[in-house]
C-alpha cells in the first residue's frame, strides 16, 4: 500500500504518502511566504525545517503503529 490515493491529503494511509503530501503542503506554504517575504535564505530554512518536521512526525506515527492498523 505504497501508492498515493485521492483521500491521502485528509488521512495518509502509508508513510510514503504522508511524507509526499507533507512536502507538497510545505511547498505551498513556501510559495505563500515567498510572495510576502522574498528572502531566499528564509525560504530555504522554511523548506528544511518543514521537511525535517514532516519526516520526523511521519516516522513517529510509523513507530507508534498508525499505518499498520490501516493495512488489516
CSV table of N, CA and C in Angstrom, one decimal:
chain,number,residue,atom,x,y,z
A,1,UNK,N,0.8,-1.2,0.0
A,1,UNK,CA,0.0,0.0,0.0
A,1,UNK,C,0.9,1.3,0.0
A,2,UNK,N,1.8,1.3,-1.0
A,2,UNK,CA,2.7,2.5,-1.0
A,2,UNK,C,2.2,3.5,-2.1
A,3,UNK,N,1.1,3.3,-2.7
A,3,UNK,CA,0.6,4.3,-3.6
A,3,UNK,C,-0.1,5.4,-2.9
A,4,UNK,N,-0.3,6.5,-3.6
A,4,UNK,CA,-1.0,7.6,-3.0
A,4,UNK,C,-2.4,7.6,-3.6
A,5,UNK,N,-3.4,7.6,-2.6
A,5,UNK,CA,-4.8,7.7,-3.0
A,5,UNK,C,-5.3,9.1,-3.0
A,6,UNK,N,-6.5,9.3,-3.6
A,6,UNK,CA,-7.0,10.6,-3.6
A,6,UNK,C,-7.4,11.2,-2.3
A,7,UNK,N,-7.6,10.3,-1.3
A,7,UNK,CA,-8.0,10.8,0.0
A,7,UNK,C,-6.8,10.9,1.0
A,8,UNK,N,-5.6,10.7,0.5
A,8,UNK,CA,-4.4,10.8,1.4
A,8,UNK,C,-4.2,12.2,2.0
A,9,UNK,N,-4.7,13.2,1.3
A,9,UNK,CA,-4.4,14.5,1.9
A,9,UNK,C,-5.3,14.7,3.2
A,10,UNK,N,-6.3,13.9,3.4
A,10,UNK,CA,-7.1,14.0,4.6
A,10,UNK,C,-6.5,13.2,5.7
A,11,UNK,N,-6.3,11.9,5.4
A,11,UNK,CA,-5.6,10.9,6.3
A,11,UNK,C,-4.7,10.1,5.6
A,12,UNK,N,-3.4,10.3,5.7
A,12,UNK,CA,-2.4,9.5,4.9
A,12,UNK,C,-2.5,8.0,5.3
A,13,UNK,N,-2.4,7.1,4.4
A,13,UNK,CA,-2.6,5.7,4.6
A,13,UNK,C,-1.2,5.0,4.7
A,14,UNK,N,-0.1,5.6,4.4
A,14,UNK,CA,1.2,5.0,4.4
A,14,UNK,C,2.2,6.1,4.7
A,15,UNK,N,3.4,5.6,5.1
A,15,UNK,CA,4.5,6.5,5.5
A,15,UNK,C,4.9,7.4,4.3
A,16,UNK,N,5.0,6.7,3.1
A,16,UNK,CA,5.5,7.5,1.9
A,16,UNK,C,4.4,8.5,1.5
A,17,UNK,N,3.1,8.2,1.6
A,17,UNK,CA,2.1,9.2,1.2
A,17,UNK,C,2.1,10.3,2.2
A,18,UNK,N,2.3,10.0,3.5
A,18,UNK,CA,2.4,11.1,4.5
A,18,UNK,C,3.5,12.1,4.2
A,19,UNK,N,4.7,11.5,3.8
A,19,UNK,CA,5.8,12.4,3.5
A,19,UNK,C,5.6,13.2,2.3
A,20,UNK,N,5.1,12.6,1.2
A,20,UNK,CA,4.9,13.3,0.0
A,20,UNK,C,3.8,14.4,0.1
A,21,UNK,N,2.7,14.1,0.8
A,21,UNK,CA,1.7,15.1,1.0
A,21,UNK,C,2.2,16.2,1.9
A,22,UNK,N,3.0,15.8,2.9
A,22,UNK,CA,3.5,16.8,3.8
A,22,UNK,C,4.5,17.8,3.0
A,23,UNK,N,5.3,17.2,2.1
A,23,UNK,CA,6.2,18.1,1.4
A,23,UNK,C,5.5,18.9,0.4
A,24,UNK,N,4.4,18.4,-0.2
A,24,UNK,CA,3.6,19.3,-1.1
A,24,UNK,C,3.0,20.4,-0.3
A,25,UNK,N,2.5,20.2,0.9
A,25,UNK,CA,2.0,21.3,1.8
A,25,UNK,C,3.1,22.3,2.1
A,26,UNK,N,4.3,21.8,2.4
A,26,UNK,CA,5.4,22.7,2.7
A,26,UNK,C,5.7,23.5,1.5
A,27,UNK,N,5.7,23.0,0.3
A,27,UNK,CA,6.0,23.7,-0.9
A,27,UNK,C,4.9,24.8,-1.1
A,28,UNK,N,3.7,24.5,-0.9
A,28,UNK,CA,2.6,25.5,-1.0
A,28,UNK,C,2.8,26.6,0.0
A,29,UNK,N,3.2,26.3,1.3
A,29,UNK,CA,3.5,27.3,2.3
A,29,UNK,C,4.7,28.1,1.9
A,30,UNK,N,5.7,27.5,1.3
A,30,UNK,CA,6.9,28.2,0.9
A,30,UNK,C,6.5,29.3,-0.2
A,31,UNK,N,5.7,28.9,-1.1
A,31,UNK,CA,5.2,29.8,-2.2
A,31,UNK,C,4.5,31.0,-1.6
A,32,UNK,N,3.6,30.8,-0.6
A,32,UNK,CA,2.9,31.8,0.0
A,32,UNK,C,3.8,32.8,0.8
A,33,UNK,N,4.7,32.2,1.5
A,33,UNK,CA,5.7,33.0,2.3
A,33,UNK,C,6.6,33.8,1.4
A,34,UNK,N,7.0,33.2,0.2
A,34,UNK,CA,7.9,33.8,-0.7
A,34,UNK,C,7.2,35.1,-1.3
A,35,UNK,N,5.9,35.0,-1.5
A,35,UNK,CA,5.2,36.2,-2.1
A,35,UNK,C,5.3,37.3,-1.1
A,36,UNK,N,5.2,37.0,0.2
A,36,UNK,CA,5.2,38.0,1.3
A,36,UNK,C,6.6,38.5,1.6
A,37,UNK,N,7.6,37.6,1.7
A,37,UNK,CA,8.9,38.0,2.3
A,37,UNK,C,9.9,38.3,1.2
A,38,UNK,N,10.1,37.4,0.2
A,38,UNK,CA,11.0,37.5,-0.9
A,38,UNK,C,12.5,37.4,-0.4
A,39,UNK,N,12.7,36.6,0.7
A,39,UNK,CA,14.1,36.4,1.1
A,39,UNK,C,14.4,34.9,1.0
A,40,UNK,N,15.4,34.7,0.1
A,40,UNK,CA,15.7,33.3,-0.3
A,40,UNK,C,16.2,32.5,0.9
A,41,UNK,N,17.0,33.1,1.8
A,41,UNK,CA,17.5,32.4,3.0
A,41,UNK,C,16.4,31.9,3.9
A,42,UNK,N,15.4,32.7,4.1
A,42,UNK,CA,14.2,32.4,4.9
A,42,UNK,C,13.4,31.3,4.3
A,43,UNK,N,13.3,31.3,2.9
A,43,UNK,CA,12.5,30.3,2.2
A,43,UNK,C,13.2,28.9,2.3
A,44,UNK,N,14.6,28.9,2.2
A,44,UNK,CA,15.3,27.7,2.3
A,44,UNK,C,15.3,27.1,3.7
A,45,UNK,N,15.4,28.0,4.7
A,45,UNK,CA,15.3,27.5,6.0
A,45,UNK,C,13.9,27.0,6.3
A,46,UNK,N,12.8,27.6,5.8
A,46,UNK,CA,11.5,27.1,5.9
A,46,UNK,C,11.3,25.7,5.3
A,47,UNK,N,11.9,25.5,4.1
A,47,UNK,CA,11.8,24.2,3.4
A,47,UNK,C,12.5,23.1,4.2
A,48,UNK,N,13.7,23.4,4.7
A,48,UNK,CA,14.5,22.4,5.5
A,48,UNK,C,13.7,22.1,6.8
A,49,UNK,N,13.3,23.1,7.5
A,49,UNK,CA,12.6,22.9,8.8
A,49,UNK,C,11.3,22.1,8.5
A,50,UNK,N,10.5,22.5,7.5
A,50,UNK,CA,9.3,21.8,7.2
A,50,UNK,C,9.5,20.4,6.8
A,51,UNK,N,10.5,20.1,6.0
A,51,UNK,CA,10.7,18.8,5.6
A,51,UNK,C,11.2,17.9,6.7
A,52,UNK,N,12.1,18.4,7.5
A,52,UNK,CA,12.5,17.6,8.7
A,52,UNK,C,11.3,17.3,9.6
A,53,UNK,N,10.5,18.3,9.9
A,53,UNK,CA,9.3,18.1,10.7
A,53,UNK,C,8.4,17.1,10.1
A,54,UNK,N,8.1,17.1,8.8
A,54,UNK,CA,7.2,16.2,8.2
A,54,UNK,C,7.8,14.7,8.3
A,55,UNK,N,9.1,14.6,8.1
A,55,UNK,CA,9.7,13.2,8.1
A,55,UNK,C,9.7,12.7,9.6
A,56,UNK,N,10.1,13.6,10.5
A,56,UNK,CA,10.1,13.1,11.9
A,56,UNK,C,8.7,12.7,12.4
A,57,UNK,N,7.7,13.5,12.1
A,57,UNK,CA,6.3,13.2,12.6
A,57,UNK,C,5.8,12.0,11.9
A,58,UNK,N,6.1,11.8,10.6
A,58,UNK,CA,5.7,10.5,9.9
A,58,UNK,C,6.4,9.3,10.5
A,59,UNK,N,7.7,9.5,10.8
A,59,UNK,CA,8.4,8.4,11.5
A,59,UNK,C,7.8,8.1,12.8
A,60,UNK,N,7.4,9.1,13.6
A,60,UNK,CA,6.8,8.9,14.9
A,60,UNK,C,5.5,8.1,14.7
A,61,UNK,N,4.7,8.5,13.8
A,61,UNK,CA,3.4,7.8,13.5
A,61,UNK,C,3.7,6.4,13.1
A,62,UNK,N,4.7,6.2,12.3
A,62,UNK,CA,5.0,4.8,11.8
A,62,UNK,C,5.5,4.0,13.0
A,63,UNK,N,6.3,4.6,13.9
A,63,UNK,CA,6.8,3.9,15.1
A,63,UNK,C,5.7,3.5,16.0
A,64,UNK,N,4.7,4.4,16.2
A,64,UNK,CA,3.6,4.1,17.0
A,64,UNK,C,2.6,3.1,16.4
A,65,UNK,N,2.8,2.7,15.2
A,65,UNK,CA,1.9,1.8,14.5
A,65,UNK,C,0.7,2.3,13.9
A,66,UNK,N,0.7,3.6,13.6
A,66,UNK,CA,-0.5,4.2,13.0
A,66,UNK,C,-0.8,3.6,11.6
A,67,UNK,N,0.2,3.4,10.8
A,67,UNK,CA,0.0,2.9,9.4
A,67,UNK,C,-0.2,1.4,9.4
A,68,UNK,N,0.1,0.7,10.4
A,68,UNK,CA,0.0,-0.8,10.5
A,68,UNK,C,-1.5,-1.2,10.6
A,69,UNK,N,-2.3,-0.5,11.4
A,69,UNK,CA,-3.6,-0.9,11.6
A,69,UNK,C,-4.5,-0.7,10.4
A,70,UNK,N,-4.0,0.2,9.5
A,70,UNK,CA,-4.8,0.5,8.3
A,70,UNK,C,-4.7,-0.6,7.3
A,71,UNK,N,-3.7,-1.4,7.3
A,71,UNK,CA,-3.5,-2.5,6.4
A,71,UNK,C,-4.2,-3.8,6.8
A,72,UNK,N,-4.9,-3.8,7.9
A,72,UNK,CA,-5.5,-5.0,8.4
A,72,UNK,C,-6.8,-5.2,7.6
